[in-house]
Short mmCIF file of C-alpha atoms in Angstrom, two decimals:
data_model
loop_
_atom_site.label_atom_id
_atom_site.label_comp_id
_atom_site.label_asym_id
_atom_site.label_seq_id
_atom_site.Cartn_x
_atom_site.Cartn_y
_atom_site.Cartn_z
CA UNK E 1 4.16 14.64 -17.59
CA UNK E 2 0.67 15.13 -18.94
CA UNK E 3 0.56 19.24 -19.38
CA UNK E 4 -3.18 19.51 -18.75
CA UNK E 5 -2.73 18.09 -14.81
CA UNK E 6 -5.92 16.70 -14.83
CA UNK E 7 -6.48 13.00 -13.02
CA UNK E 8 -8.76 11.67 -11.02
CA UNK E 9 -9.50 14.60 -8.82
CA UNK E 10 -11.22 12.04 -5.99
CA UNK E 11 -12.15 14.54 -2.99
CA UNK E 12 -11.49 13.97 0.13
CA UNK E 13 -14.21 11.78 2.66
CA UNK E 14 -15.26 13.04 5.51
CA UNK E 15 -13.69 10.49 7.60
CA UNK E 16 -10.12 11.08 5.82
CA UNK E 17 -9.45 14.16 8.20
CA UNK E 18 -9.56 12.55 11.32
CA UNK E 19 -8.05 9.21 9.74
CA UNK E 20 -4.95 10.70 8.69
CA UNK E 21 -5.23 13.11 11.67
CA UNK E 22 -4.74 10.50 14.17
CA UNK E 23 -1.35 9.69 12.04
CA UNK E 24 0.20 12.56 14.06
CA UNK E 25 -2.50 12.80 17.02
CA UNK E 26 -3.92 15.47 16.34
CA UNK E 27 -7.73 15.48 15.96
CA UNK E 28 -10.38 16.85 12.74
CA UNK E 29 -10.20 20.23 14.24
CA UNK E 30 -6.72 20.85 13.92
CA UNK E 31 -6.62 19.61 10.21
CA UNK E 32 -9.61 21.53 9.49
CA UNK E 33 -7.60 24.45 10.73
CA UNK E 34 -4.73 23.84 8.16
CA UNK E 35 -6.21 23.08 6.04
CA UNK E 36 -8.67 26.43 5.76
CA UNK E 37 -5.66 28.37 6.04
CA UNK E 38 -3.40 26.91 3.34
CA UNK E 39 -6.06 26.33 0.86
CA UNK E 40 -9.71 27.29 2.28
CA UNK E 41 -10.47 23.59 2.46
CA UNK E 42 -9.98 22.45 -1.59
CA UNK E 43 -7.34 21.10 -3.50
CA UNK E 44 -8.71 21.08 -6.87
CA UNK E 45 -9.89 24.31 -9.00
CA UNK E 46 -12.79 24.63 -11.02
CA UNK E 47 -11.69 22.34 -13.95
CA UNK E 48 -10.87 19.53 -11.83
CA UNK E 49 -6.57 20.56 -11.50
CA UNK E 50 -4.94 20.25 -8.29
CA UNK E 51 -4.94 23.87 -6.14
CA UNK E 52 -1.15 25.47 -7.64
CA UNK E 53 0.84 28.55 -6.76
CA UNK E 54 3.45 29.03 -8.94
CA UNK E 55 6.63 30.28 -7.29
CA UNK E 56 9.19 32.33 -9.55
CA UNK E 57 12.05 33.08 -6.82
CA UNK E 58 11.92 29.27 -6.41
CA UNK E 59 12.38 28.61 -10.00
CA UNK E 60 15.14 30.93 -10.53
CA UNK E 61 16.89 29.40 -7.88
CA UNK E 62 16.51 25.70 -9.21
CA UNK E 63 17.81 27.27 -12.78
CA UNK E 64 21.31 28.13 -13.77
CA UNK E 65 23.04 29.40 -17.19
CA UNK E 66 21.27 29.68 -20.07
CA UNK E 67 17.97 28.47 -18.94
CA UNK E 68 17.81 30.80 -16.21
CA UNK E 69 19.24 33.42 -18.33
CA UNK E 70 15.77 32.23 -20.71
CA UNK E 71 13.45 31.84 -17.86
CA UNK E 72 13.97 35.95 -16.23
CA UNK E 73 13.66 37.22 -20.27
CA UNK E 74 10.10 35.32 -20.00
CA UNK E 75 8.94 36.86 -16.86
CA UNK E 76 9.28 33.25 -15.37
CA UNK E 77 11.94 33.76 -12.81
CA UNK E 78 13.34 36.47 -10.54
CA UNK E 79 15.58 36.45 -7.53
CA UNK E 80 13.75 37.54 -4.72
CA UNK E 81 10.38 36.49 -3.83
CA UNK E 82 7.19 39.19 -4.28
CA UNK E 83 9.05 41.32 -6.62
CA UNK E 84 5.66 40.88 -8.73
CA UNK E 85 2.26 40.38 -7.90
CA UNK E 86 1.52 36.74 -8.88
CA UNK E 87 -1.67 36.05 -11.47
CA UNK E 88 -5.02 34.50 -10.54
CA UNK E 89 -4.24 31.06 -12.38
CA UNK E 90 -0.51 29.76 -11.77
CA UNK E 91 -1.05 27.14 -14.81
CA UNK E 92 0.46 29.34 -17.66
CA UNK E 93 2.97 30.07 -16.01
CA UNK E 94 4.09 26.36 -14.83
CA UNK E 95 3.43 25.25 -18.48
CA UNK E 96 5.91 27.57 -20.02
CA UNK E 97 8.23 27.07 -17.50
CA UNK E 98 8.02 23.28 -18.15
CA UNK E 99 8.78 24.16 -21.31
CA UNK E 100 12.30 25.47 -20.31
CA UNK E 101 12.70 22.40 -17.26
CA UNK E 102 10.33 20.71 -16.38
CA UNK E 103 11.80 19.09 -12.86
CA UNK E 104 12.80 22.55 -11.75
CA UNK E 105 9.00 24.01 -13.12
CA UNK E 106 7.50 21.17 -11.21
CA UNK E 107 10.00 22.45 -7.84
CA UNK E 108 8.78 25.91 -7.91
CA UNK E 109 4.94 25.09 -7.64
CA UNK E 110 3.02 24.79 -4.02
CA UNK E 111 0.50 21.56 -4.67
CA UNK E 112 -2.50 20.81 -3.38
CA UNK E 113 -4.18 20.92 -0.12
CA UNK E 114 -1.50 21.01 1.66
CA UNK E 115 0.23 23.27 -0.36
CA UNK E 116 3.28 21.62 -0.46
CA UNK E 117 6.11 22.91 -2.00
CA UNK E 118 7.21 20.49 -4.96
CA UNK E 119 11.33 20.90 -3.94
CA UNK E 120 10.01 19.05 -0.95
CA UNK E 121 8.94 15.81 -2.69
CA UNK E 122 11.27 13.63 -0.82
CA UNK E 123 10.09 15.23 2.93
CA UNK E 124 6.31 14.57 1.41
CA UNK E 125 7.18 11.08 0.82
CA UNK E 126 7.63 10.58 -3.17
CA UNK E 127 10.94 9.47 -4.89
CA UNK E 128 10.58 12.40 -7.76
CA UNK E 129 8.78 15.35 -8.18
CA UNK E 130 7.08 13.87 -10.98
CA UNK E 131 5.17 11.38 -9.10
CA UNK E 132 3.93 13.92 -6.47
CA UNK E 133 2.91 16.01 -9.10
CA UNK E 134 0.61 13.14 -10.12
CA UNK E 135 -0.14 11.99 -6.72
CA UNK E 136 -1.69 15.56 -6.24
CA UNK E 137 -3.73 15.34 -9.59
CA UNK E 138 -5.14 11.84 -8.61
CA UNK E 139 -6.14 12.59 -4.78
CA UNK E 140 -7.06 15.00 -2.03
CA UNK E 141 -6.43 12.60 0.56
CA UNK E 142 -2.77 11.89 -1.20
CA UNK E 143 -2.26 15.63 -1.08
CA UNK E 144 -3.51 16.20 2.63
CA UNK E 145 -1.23 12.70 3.53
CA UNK E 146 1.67 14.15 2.03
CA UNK E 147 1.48 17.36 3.98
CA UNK E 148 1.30 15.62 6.92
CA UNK E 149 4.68 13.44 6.29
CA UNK E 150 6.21 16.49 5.46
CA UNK E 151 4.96 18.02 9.22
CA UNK E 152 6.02 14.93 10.35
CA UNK E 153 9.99 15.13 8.57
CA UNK E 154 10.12 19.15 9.67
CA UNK E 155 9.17 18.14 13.43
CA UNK E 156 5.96 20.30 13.46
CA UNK E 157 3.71 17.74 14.63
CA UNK E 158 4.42 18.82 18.22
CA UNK E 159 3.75 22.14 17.34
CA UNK E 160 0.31 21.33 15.70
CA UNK E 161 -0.62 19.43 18.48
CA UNK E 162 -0.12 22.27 21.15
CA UNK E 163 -1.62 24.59 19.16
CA UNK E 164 1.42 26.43 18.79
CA UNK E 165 0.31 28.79 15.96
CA UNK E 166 3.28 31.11 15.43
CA UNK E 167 5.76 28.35 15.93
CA UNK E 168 3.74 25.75 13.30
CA UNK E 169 3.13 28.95 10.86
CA UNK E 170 6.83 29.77 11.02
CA UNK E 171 8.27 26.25 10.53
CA UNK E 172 5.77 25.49 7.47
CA UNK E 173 5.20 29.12 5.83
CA UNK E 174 8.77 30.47 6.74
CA UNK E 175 9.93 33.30 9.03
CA UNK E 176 7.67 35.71 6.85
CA UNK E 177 4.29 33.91 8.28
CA UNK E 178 3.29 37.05 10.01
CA UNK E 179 2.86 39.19 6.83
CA UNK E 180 0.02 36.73 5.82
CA UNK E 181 -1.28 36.56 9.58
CA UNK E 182 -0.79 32.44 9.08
CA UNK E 183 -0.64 32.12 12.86
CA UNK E 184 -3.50 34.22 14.11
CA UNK E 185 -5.68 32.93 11.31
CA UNK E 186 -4.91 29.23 12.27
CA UNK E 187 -5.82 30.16 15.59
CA UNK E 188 -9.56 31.71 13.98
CA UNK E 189 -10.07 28.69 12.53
CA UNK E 190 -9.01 25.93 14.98
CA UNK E 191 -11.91 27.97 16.92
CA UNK E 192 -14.26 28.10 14.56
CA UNK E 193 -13.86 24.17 14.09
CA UNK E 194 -13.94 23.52 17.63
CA UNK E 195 -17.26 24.28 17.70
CA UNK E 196 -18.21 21.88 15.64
CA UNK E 197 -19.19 18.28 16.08
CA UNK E 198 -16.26 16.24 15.00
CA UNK E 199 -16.66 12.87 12.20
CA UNK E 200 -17.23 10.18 14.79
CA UNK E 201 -13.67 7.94 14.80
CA UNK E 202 -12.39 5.15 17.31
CA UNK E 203 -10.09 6.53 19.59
CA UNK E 204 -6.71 4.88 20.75
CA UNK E 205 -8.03 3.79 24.44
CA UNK E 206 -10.20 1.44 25.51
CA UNK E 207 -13.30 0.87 23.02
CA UNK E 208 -16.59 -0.20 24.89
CA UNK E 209 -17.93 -2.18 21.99
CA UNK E 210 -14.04 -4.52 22.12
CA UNK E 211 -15.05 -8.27 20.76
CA UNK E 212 -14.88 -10.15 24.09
CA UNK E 213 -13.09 -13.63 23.67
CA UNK E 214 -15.41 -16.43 23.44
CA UNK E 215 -15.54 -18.76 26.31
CA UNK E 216 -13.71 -21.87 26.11
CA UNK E 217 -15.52 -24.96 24.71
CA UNK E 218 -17.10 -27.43 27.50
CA UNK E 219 -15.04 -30.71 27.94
CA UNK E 220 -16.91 -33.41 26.30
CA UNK E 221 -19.02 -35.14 27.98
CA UNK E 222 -17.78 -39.14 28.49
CA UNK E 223 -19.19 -41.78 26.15
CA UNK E 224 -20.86 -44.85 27.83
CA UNK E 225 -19.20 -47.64 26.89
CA UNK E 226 -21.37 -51.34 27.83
CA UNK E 227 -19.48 -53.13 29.75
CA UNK E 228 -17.63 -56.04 27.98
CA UNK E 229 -19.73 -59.32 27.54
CA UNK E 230 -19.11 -62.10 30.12
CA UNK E 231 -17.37 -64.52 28.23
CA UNK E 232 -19.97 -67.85 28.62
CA UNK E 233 -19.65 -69.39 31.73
CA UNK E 234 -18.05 -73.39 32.07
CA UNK E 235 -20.62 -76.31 33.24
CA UNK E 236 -20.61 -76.29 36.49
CA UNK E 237 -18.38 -79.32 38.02
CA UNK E 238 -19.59 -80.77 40.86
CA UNK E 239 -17.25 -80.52 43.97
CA UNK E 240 -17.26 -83.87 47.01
CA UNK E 241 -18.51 -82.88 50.14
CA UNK E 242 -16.01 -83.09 52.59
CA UNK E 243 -15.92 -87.08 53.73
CA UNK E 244 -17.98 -87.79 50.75
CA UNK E 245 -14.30 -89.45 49.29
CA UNK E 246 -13.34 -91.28 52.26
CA UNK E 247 -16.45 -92.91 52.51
CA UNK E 248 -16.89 -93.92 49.17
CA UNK E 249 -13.39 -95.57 49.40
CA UNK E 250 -14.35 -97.67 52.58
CA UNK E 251 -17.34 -99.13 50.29
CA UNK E 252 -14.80 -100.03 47.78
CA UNK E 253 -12.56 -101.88 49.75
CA UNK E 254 -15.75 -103.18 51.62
CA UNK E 255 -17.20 -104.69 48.60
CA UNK E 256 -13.68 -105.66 47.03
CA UNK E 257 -13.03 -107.47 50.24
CA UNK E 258 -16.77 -109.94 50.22
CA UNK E 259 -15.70 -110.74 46.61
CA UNK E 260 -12.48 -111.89 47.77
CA UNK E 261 -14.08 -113.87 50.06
CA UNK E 262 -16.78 -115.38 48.18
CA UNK E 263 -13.92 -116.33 45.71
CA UNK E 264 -12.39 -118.87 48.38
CA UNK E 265 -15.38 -121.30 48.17
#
């Protein structure tokens, strides 16, 4: 793990919040309102680190034996959480506790805009701490998508989506949201946000500007085709006139029969 925690920082677009809004129906306003509440809006500081809160009661719970035993002699861990007030910047504190374990140091920090809590890397959709830890460096719209799978795996979508404050505060802050005011201050914002004109994005009904189907192609038109040629015609053949035959024969046996005769002299 690179110490410093600095990647590419890439901020969030404007048309992120209601993208990955509409993952869990809920609208820009609604993320706007989370997101002002958990982090004011950024997830990376001055120098370009993702937004961190370092968490000692959660890293002397994720320590045992001699490590813990190290980590309370540092001012690292303690047992119970606000037994201290907690320093401006969290990063000297994560880096020596790295220094004792690193996967447990990693745990105990709150990331990003969504300011999720790194023992919750599997409900925020990584395989290790380790690679949400550099998802959060690399992206605001990585951090803000893996708050919302984690909404999404503790079944606070509903809540977020009927504006159920108290009982969204409570199920992603803990039953101590009311000391911080998370619920009435969600409520603020989600007002304040309302009154603002939302990022234009397609909704999931009808859209007037749908591609209409092109019309089917015209049958094609028939090809003449010239009729065949008329194969050439035979000579005519002259054809007898009806009694034409019989008379010719009468002639013949006429003319047959004055030979004969002539023949006797």
């Amino acid at each position: 793990m690179d110490l410093s925690f600095k990647g590419a920082a890439r901020r969030l677009d404007d048309i992120d919040l209601p993208k990955l809004g509409a993952r869990i129906g809920v609208g820009e306003d609604e993320i706007h309102a989370f997101l002002d509440v958990e982090t004011s809006g950024h997830g990376f500081d001055a120098v370009g680190r993702p937004v961190i809160l370092f968490e000692p009661h959660v890293f002397y719970r994720n320590l045992s034996g001699a490590k813990r035993a190290t980590a309370v002699a540092a001012g690292l861990a303690y047992p119970k959480w606000g037994e201290k007030p907690y320093p401006r910047d969290s990063y000297p504190r994560l880096r020596a506790a790295c220094a004792i374990d690193e996967t447990a140091a990693l745990k105990s920090a709150s990331w990003g805009l969504g300011q999720v809590l790194g023992e919750n890397f599997k409900a925020a959709g990584f395989l290790t701490v380790q690679a949400m830890a550099e998802a959060m460096m690399a992206d605001e719209a990585l951090q803000l998508g893996a708050a919302i799978d984690f909404i999404v795996e503790k079944r606070l979508d509903d809540n977020l989506r009927n504006h159920d404050w108290a009982g969204f505060a409570k199920g992603y802050n803990g039953a101590g949201y009311r000391k911080n005011s998370y619920d009435t201050r969600l409520a603020e914002a989600y007002r304040k946000w309302s009154r603002i004109k939302d990022t234009p994005w397609p909704s999931a009904g009808p859209v007037s500007s749908a591609v209409v189907p092109a019309a089917p192609p015209e049958p094609a038109k028939p090809i003449a085709v010239p009729p065949p040629a008329a194969a050439p015609s035979a000579p005519p053949v002259a054809v007898a006139k009806p009694g034409f035959r019989a008379a010719l024969i009468a002639a013949v046996l006429k003319l047959s029969a004055i030979l004969k005769l002539f023949g006797r002299k």
